[in-house]
Short mmCIF file of C-alpha atoms and ligand atoms in Angstrom, two decimals:
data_model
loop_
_atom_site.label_atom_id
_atom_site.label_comp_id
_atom_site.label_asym_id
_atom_site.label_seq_id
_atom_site.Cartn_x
_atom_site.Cartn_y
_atom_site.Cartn_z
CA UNK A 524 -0.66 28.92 -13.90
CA UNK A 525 -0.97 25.66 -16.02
CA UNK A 526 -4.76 25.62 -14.03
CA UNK A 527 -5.91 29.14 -15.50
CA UNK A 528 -5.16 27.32 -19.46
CA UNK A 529 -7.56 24.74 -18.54
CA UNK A 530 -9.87 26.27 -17.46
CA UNK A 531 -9.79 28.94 -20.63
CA UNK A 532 -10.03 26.01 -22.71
CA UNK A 533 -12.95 24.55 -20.80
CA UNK A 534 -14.70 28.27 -21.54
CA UNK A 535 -14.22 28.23 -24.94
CA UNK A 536 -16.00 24.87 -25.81
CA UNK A 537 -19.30 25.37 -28.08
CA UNK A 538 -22.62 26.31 -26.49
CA UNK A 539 -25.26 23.70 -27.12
CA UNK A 540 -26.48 21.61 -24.21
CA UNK A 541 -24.23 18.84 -24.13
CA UNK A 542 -21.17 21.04 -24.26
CA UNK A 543 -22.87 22.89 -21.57
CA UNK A 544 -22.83 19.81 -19.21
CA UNK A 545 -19.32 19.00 -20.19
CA UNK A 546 -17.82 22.45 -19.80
CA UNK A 547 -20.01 22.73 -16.22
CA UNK A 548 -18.33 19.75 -15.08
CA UNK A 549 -14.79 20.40 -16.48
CA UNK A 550 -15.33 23.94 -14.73
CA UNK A 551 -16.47 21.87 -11.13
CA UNK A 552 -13.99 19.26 -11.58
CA UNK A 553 -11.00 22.12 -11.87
CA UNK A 554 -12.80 23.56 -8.94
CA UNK A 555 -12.67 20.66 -7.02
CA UNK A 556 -8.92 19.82 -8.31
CA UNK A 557 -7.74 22.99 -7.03
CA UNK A 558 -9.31 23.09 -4.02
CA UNK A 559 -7.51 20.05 -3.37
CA UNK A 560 -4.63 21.41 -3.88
CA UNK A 561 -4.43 24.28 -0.97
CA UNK A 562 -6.44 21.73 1.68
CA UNK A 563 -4.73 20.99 4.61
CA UNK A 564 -6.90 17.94 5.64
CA UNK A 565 -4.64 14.88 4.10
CA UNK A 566 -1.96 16.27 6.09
CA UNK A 567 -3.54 16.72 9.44
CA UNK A 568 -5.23 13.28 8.98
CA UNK A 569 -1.96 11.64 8.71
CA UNK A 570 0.08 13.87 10.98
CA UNK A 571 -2.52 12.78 13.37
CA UNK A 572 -2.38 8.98 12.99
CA UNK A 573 1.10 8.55 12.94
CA UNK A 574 1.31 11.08 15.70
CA UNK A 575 -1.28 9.69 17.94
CA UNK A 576 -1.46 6.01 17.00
CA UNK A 577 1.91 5.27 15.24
CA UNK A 578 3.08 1.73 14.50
CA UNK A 579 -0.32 -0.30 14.38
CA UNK A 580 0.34 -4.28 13.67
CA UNK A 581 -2.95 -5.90 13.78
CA UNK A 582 -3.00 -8.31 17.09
CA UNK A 583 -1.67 -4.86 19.28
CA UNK A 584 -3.04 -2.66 21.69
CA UNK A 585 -2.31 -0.04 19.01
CA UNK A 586 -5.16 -1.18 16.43
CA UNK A 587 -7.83 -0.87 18.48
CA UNK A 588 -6.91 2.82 18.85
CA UNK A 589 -6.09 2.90 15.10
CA UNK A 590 -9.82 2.07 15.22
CA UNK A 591 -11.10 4.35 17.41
CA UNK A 592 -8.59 7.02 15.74
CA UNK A 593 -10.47 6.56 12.38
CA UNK A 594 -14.28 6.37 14.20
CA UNK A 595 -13.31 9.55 15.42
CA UNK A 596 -11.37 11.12 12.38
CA UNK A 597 -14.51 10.38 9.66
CA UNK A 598 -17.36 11.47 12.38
CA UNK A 599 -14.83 14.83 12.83
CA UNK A 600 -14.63 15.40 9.01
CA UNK A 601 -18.47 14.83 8.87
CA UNK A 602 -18.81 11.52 7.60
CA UNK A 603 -22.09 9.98 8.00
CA UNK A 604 -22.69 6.35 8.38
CA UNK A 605 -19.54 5.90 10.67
CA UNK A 606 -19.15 2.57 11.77
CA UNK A 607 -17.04 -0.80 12.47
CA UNK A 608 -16.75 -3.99 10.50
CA UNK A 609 -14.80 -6.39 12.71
CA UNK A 610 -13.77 -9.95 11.93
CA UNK A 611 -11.17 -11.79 13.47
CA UNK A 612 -7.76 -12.79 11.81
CA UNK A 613 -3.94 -14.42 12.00
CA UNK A 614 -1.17 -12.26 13.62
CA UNK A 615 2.11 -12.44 14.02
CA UNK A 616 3.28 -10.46 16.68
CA UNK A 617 7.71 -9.70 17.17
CA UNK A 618 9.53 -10.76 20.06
CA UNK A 619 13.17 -10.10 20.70
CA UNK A 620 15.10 -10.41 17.56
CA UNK A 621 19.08 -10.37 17.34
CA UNK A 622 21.92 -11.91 15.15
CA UNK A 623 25.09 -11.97 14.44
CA UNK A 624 28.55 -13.20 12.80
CA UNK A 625 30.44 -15.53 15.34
CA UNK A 626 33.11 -16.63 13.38
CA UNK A 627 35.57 -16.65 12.15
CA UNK A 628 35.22 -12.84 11.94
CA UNK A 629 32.58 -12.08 14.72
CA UNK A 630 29.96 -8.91 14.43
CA UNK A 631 26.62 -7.58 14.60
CA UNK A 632 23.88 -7.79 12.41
CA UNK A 633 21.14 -5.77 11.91
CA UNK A 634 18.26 -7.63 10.90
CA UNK A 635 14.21 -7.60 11.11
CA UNK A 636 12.15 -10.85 11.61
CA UNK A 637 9.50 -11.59 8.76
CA UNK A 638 6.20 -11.67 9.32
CA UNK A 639 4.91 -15.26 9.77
CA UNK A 640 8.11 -15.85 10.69
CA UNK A 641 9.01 -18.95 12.93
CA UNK A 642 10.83 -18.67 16.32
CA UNK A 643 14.66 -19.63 16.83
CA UNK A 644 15.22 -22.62 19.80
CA UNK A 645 15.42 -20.71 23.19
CA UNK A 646 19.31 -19.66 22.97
CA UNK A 647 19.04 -19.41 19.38
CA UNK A 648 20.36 -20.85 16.84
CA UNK A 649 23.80 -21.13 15.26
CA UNK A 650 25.27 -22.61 12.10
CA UNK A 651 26.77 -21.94 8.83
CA UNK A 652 25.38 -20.01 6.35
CA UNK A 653 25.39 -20.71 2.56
CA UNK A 654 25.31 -17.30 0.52
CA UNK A 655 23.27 -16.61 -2.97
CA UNK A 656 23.79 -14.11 -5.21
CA UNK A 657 20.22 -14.73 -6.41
CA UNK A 658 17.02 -16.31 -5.49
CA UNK A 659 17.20 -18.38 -8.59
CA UNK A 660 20.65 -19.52 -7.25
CA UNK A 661 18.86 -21.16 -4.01
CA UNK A 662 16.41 -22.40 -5.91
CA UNK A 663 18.53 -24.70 -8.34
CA UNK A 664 19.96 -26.69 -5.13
CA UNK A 665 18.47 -29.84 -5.09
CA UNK A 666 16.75 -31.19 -1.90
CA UNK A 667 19.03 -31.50 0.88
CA UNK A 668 21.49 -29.24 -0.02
CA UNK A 669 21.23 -26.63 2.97
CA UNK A 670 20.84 -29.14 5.21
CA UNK A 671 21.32 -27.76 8.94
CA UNK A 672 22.28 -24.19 6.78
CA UNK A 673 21.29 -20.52 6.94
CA UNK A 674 20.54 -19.77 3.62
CA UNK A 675 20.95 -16.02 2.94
CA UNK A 676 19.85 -14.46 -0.75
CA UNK A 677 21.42 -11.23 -1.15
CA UNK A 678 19.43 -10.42 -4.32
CA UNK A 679 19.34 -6.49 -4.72
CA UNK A 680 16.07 -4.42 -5.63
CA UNK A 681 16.35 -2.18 -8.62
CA UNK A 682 15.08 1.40 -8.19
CA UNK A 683 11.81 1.50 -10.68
CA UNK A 684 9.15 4.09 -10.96
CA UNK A 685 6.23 1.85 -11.54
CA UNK A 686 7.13 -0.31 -8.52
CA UNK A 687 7.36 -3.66 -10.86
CA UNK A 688 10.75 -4.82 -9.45
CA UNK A 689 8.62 -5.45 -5.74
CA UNK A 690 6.67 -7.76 -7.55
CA UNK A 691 10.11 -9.63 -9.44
CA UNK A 692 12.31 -9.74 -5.91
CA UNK A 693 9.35 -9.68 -3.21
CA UNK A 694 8.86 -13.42 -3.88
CA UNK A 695 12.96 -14.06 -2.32
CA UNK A 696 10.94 -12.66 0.95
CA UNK A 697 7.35 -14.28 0.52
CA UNK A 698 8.34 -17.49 -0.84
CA UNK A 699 12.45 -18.01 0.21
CA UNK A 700 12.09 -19.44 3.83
CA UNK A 701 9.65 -22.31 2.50
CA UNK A 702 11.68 -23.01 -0.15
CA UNK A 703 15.09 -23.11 1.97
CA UNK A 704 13.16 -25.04 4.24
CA UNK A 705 12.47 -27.58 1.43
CA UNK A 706 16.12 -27.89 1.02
CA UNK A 707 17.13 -28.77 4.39
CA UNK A 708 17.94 -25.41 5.79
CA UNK A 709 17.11 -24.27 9.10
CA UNK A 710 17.05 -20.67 8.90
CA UNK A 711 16.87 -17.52 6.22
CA UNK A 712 18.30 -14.81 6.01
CA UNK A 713 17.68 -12.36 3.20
CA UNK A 714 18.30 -8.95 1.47
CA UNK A 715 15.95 -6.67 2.38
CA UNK A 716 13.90 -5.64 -0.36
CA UNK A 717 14.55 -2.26 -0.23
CA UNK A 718 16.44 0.36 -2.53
CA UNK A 719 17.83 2.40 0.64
CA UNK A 720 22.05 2.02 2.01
CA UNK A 721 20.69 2.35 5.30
CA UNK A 722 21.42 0.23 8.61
CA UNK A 723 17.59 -0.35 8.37
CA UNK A 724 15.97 -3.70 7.64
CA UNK A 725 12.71 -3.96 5.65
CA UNK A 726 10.41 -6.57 6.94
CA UNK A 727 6.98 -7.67 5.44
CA UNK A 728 4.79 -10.86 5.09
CA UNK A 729 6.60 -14.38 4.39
CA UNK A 730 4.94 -17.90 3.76
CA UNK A 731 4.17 -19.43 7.22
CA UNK A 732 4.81 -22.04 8.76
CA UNK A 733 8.08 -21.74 8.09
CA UNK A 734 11.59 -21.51 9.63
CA UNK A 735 13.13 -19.13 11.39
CA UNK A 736 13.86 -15.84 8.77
CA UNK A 737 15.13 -12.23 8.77
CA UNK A 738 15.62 -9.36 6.34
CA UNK A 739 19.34 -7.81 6.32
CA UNK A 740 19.60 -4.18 6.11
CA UNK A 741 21.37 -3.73 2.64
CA UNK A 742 24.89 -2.72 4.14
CA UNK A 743 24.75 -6.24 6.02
CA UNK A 744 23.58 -8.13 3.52
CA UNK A 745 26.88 -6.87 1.16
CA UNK A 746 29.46 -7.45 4.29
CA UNK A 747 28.32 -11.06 4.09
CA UNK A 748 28.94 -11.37 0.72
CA UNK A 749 32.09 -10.24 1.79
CA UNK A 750 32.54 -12.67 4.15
CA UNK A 751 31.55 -15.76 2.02
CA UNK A 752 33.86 -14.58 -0.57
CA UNK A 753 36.85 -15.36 1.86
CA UNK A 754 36.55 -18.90 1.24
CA UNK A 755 36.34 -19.89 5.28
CA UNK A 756 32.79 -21.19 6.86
CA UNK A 757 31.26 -18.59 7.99
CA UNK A 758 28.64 -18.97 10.94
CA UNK A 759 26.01 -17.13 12.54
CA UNK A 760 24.09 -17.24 15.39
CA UNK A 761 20.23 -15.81 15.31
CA UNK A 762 17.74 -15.40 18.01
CA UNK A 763 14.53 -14.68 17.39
CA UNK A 764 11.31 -14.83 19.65
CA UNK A 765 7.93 -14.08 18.08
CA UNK A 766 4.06 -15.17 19.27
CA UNK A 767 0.92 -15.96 17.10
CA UNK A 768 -2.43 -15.26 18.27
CA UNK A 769 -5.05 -17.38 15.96
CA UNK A 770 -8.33 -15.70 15.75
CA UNK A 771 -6.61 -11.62 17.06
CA UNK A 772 -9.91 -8.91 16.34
CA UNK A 773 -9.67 -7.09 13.81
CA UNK A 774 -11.71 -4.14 11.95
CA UNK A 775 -12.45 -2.33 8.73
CA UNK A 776 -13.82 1.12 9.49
CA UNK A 777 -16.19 2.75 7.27
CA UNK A 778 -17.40 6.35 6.60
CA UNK A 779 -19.73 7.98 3.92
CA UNK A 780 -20.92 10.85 2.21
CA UNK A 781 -24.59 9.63 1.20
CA UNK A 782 -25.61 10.12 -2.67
CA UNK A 783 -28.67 12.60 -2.76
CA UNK A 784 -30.23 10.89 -6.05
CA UNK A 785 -28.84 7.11 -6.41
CA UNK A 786 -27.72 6.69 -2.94
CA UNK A 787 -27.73 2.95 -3.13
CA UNK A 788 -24.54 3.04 -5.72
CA UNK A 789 -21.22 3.26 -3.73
CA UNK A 790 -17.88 4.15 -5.11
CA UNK A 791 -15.79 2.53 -2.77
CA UNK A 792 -12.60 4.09 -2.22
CA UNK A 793 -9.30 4.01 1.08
CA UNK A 794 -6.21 2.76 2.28
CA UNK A 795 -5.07 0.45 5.00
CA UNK A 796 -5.06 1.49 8.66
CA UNK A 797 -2.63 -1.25 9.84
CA UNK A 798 1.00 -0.66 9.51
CA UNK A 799 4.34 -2.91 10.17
CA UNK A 800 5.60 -2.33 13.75
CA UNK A 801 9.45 -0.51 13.25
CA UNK A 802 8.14 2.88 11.58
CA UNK A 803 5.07 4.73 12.45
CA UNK A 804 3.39 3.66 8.78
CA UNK A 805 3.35 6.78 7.26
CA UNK A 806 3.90 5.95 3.62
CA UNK A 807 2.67 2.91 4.35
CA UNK A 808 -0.17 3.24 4.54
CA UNK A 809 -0.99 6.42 6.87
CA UNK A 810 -0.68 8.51 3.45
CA UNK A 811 -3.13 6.02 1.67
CA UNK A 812 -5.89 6.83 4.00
CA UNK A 813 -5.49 10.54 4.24
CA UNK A 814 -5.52 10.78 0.74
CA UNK A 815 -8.55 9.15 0.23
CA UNK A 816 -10.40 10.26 3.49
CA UNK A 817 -9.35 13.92 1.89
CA UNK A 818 -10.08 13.63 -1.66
CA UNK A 819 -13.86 12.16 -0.52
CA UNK A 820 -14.58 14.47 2.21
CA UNK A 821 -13.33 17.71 -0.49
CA UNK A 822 -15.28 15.63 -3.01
CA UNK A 823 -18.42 15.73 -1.52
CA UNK A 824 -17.66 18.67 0.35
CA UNK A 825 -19.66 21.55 -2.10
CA UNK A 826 -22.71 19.59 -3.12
CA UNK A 827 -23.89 16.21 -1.88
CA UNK A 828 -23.08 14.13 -4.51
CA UNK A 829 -25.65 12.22 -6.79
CA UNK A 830 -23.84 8.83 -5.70
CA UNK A 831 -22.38 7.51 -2.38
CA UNK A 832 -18.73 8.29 -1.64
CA UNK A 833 -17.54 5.18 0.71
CA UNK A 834 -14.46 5.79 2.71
CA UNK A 835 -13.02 2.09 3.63
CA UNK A 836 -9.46 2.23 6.25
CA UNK A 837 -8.70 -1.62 5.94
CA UNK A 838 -7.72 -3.05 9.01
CA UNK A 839 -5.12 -6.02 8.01
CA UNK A 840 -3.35 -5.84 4.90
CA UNK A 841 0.10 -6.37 6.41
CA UNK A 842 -0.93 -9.71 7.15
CA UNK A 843 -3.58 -10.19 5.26
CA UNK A 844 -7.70 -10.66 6.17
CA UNK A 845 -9.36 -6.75 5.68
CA UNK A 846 -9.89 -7.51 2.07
CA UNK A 847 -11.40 -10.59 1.74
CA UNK A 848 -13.73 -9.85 4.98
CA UNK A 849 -14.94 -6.38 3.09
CA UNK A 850 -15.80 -8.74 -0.22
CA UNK A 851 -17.49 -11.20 2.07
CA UNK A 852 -19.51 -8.82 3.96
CA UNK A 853 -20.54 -6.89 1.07
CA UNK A 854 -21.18 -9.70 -1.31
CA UNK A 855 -24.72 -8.94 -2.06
CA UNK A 856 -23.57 -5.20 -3.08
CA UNK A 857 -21.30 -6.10 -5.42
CA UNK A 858 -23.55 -4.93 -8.49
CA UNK A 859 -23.79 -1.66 -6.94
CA UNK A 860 -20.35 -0.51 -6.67
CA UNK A 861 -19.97 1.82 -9.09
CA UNK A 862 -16.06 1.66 -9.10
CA UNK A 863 -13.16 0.63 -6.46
CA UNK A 864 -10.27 1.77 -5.93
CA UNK A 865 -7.08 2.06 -2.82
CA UNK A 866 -4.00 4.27 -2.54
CA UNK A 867 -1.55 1.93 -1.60
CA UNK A 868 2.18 3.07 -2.40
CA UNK A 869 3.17 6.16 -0.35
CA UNK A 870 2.62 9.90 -1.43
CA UNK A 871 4.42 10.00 -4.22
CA UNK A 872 2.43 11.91 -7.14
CA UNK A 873 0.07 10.10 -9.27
CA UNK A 874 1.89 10.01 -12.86
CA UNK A 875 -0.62 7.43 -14.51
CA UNK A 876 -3.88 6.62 -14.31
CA UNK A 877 -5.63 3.59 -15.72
CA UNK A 878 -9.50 3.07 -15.82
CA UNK A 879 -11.66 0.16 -16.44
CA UNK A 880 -12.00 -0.35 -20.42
CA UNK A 881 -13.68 2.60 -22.93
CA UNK A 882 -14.58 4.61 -19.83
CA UNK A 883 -12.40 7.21 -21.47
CA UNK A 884 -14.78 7.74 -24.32
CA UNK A 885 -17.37 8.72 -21.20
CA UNK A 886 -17.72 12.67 -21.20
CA UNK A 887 -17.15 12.93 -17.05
CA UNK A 888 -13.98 10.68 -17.56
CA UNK A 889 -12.73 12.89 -20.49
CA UNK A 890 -12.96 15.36 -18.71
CA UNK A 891 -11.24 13.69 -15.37
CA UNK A 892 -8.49 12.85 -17.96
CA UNK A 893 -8.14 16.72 -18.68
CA UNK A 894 -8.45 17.95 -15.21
CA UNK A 895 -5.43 16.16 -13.91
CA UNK A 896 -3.24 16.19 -16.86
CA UNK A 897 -1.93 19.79 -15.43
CA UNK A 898 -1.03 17.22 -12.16
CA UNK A 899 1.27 15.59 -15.16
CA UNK A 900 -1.00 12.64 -15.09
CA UNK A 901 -0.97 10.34 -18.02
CA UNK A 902 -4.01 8.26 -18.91
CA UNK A 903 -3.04 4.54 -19.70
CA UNK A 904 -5.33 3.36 -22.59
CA UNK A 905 -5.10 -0.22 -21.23
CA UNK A 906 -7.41 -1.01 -18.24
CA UNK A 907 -5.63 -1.62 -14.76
CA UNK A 908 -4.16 -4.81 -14.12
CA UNK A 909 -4.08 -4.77 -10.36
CA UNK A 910 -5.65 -2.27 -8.02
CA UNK A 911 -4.73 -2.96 -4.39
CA UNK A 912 -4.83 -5.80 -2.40
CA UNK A 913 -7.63 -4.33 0.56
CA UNK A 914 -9.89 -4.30 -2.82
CA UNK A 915 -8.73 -7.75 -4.76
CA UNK A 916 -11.65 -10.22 -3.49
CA UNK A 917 -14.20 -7.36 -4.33
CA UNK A 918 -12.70 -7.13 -7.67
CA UNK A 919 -12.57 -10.86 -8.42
CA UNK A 920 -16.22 -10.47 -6.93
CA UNK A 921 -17.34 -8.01 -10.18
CA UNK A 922 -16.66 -4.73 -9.42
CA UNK A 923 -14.76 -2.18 -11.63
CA UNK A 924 -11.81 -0.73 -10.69
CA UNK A 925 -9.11 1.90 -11.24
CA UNK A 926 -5.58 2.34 -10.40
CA UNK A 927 -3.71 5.28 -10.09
CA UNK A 928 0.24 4.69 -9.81
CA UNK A 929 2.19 6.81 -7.69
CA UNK A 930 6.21 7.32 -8.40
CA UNK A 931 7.31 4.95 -6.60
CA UNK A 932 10.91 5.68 -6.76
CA UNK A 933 11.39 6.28 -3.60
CA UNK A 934 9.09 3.96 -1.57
CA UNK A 935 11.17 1.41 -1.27
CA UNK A 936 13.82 2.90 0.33
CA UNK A 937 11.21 3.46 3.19
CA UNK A 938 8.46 1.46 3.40
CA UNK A 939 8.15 -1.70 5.98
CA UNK A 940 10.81 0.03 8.08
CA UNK A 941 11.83 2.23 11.04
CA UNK A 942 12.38 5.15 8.31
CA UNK A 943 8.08 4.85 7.63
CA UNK A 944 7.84 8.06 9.15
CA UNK A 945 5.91 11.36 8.77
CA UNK A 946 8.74 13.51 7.77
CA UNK A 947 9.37 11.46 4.59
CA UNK A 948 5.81 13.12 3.28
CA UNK A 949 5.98 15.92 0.74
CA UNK A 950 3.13 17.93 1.23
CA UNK A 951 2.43 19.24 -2.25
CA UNK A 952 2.79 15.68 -3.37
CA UNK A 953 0.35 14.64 -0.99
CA UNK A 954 -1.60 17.08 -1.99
CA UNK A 955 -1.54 16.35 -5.34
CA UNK A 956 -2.58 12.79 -4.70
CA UNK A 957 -5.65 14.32 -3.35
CA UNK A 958 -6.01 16.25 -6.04
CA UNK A 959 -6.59 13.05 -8.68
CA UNK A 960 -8.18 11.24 -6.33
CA UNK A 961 -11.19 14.63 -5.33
CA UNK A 962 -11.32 15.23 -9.04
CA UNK A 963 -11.75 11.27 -9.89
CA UNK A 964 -14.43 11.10 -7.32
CA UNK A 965 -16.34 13.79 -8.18
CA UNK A 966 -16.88 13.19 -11.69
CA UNK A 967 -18.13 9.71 -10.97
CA UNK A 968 -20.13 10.46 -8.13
CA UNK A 969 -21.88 13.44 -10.31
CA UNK A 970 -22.14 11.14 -13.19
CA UNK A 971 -24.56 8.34 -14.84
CA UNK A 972 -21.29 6.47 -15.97
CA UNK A 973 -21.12 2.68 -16.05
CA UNK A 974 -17.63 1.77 -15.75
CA UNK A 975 -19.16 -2.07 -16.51
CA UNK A 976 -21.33 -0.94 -19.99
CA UNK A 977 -17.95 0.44 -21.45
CA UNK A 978 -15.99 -1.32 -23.08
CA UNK A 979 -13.34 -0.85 -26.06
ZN1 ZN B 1484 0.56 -1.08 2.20
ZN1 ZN B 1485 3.09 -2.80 3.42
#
């Protein structure tokens, strides 16, 4: 119903020819935006991947049929221009991974190995563990402190919307096994980083080399608390196995919808086809490229647009490499990307969007800003700080970029573990996702706008 009041308003702007254009567009755009709403194609594109594919660490079997799955999924939708950009890079693939408490009260652990993450001594290894409360707490011991240790950080992650408390307690995961190591401690152990109570470790990408480390489903990570708090040593043994392969291939797949009039300026736009290996990366980031394989194909879907509409699935973001490779290989087009942009933080809906600098004042984005406020989308005056890390290197390259932040409440609770799975999707909030995302797309790809010229 909230549609049918924008689209009255759009009808009752004044009729010279400007006004025209802008109540044409606002009228497509709504179009477009609805459409979006009632298409079944972000759901089938992810029910598909994590149904056919699933789990797909780079360095496995199952990313080369990730590939082929999204060669086969863009030439289906009727991409043109399908194709493969490999390059070759680091992976970290999990062995056998166990722990546990052997005394003095002995029990299992559940744990998941980082990423990067080095291998225990065949047998594993066994010692005492020294407990923090916080990150900082670990980091105030002087050098030598943990010698022969396992240092575990039990650190909790608050439950935000905007996903900022990743960025404050990701670095106990990214950073802490280096900086135990530097303290004389031979393995980590640490609080998932995760806002779920379940049994389920997160894992995710640490600093490598490093020593051998493991994320703690929550409900372990507060029984050793427990434990410390007795007073007695307690000591645990962990085994871990794990293989590297150096140079493992690698690939960003591409598809496009062809601009009829400027063809030659691309607004670059996807998600990441790699996952972690316990879930079947649904959230993360299955939803990312169905929303963004949708909201082009829908985009593009009435009328060839005047631009190019660039679909990018990035083929290593878990462990880094897709984005850098797509910046390097497209160096000499960075002046022609119109705009970038990745969905990279599950399905929830879009609640903000921020676009490069005085776009706003741009007819086609005024109007974007009033097709999805009845999607409850808020437009951030300030430009975007970050917009995804598949599209970083082609930002710091030149390009403009936008970010739209999903509510990312409960994302964490999911994402880098077994419970990444399909069922955790809403529909109508991946759908709305798609929604932003067609109606973004649109305007710019039917537009003249510069997202470089404006400015405050
Ligand atoms: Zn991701
Ligand atoms: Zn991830």
């Amino acid at each position: 119903m909230r549609f049918l009041v924008a689209a009255a308003c759009a009808a009752a702007l004044p009729a010279h020819a400007q006004d025209l254009t802008a109540q044409s567009l606002a009228t497509e755009a709504a179009a477009v935006r609805d459409k979006a709403l009632s298409d079944p194609t972000a759901w089938r594109v992810v029910e598909s991947l994590t149904s056919e594919v699933g789990a797909r660490p780079v360095g496995t079997p199952a990313m080369a049929r990730a590939r082929d799955w999204g060669v086969a999924t863009l030439a289906a939708l009727g991409f043109e221009n399908v194709h493969v950009e490999s390059f070759t890079t680091r992976a970290w693939i999990r062995g056998e991974e166990s722990a546990e408490v052997v005394g003095p009260w002995p029990q299992r652990l559940q744990i998941l190995g980082l990423g990067n993450s080095a291998p225990t001594p065949k047998g594993g290894l066994t010692a005492e563990i020294v407990l923090f409360r916080t990150y900082q707490a670990m980091l105030d011991q002087p050098p030598g402190a943990l010698k022969g240790k396992i240092a575990v950080v039990t650190q909790a992650t608050p439950r935000t919307q905007d996903a900022s408390s990743y960025g404050l307690i990701g670095v106990q995961r990214t950073q802490g096994p280096l900086e135990a190591a530097k303290r004389g401690a031979v393995g980590y152990l640490v609080r998932s980083i995760s806002t779920a109570d379940t049994r389920l470790p997160h894992t995710g990408s640490t600093a490598a080399p490093g020593i051998p480390a493991a994320a703690l489903a929550t409900p372990d990570a507060e029984q050793l608390e427990r434990l410390a708090a007795r007073g007695k040593p307690v000591t645990v043994r962990l085994d871990m196995s794990s293989s590297v392969i150096a140079a493992a291939p690698a690939w960003n797949v591409v598809g496009e919808i062809r601009g009829r009039e400027r063809p030659e300026e691309v607004i670059v736009v996807g998600g990441h086809l790699d996952s972690w290996d316990p879930g079947t990366g649904a959230i993360d980031d299955g939803a990312g490229i169905a929303i963004t394989t949708a909201a082009a194909r829908i985009a593009g879907q009435a009328q060839r647009p005047r631009r190019t509409l660039r679909v990018v699935m990035w083929g290593s973001e878990e462990q880094g490499g897709s984005g850098d490779e797509y910046a390097k290989a497209h160096a000499d087009e960075i002046a022609r990307i119109v705009v970038a942009g990745e969905s990279d933080l599950g399905a929830g809906r879009i609640w903000r969007a921020a676009l490069p600098a005085g776009s706003l004042d741009h007819p086609a984005m005024s109007v974007f800003a009033a097709t999805v406020s009845p999607l409850g989308v808020l437009m951030l005056r300030e430009p975007p700080k970050y917009g995804g890390s598949d599209i970083a290197a082609t930002i710091k390259a030149g390009a403009p970029f936008v970010q739209f932040s999903q509510d990312a409440d409960r994302y964490f609770d999911l994402h880098h573990s077994a419970d990444d799975t399909l069922d955790k999707i809403k529909p109508d909030e991946l759908a709305q996702n798609v929604a932003v995302w067609a109606s973004f797309l649109y305007l710019t790809a039917n537009s003249d706008i510069d997202f470089r010229a404006a400015k405050p």
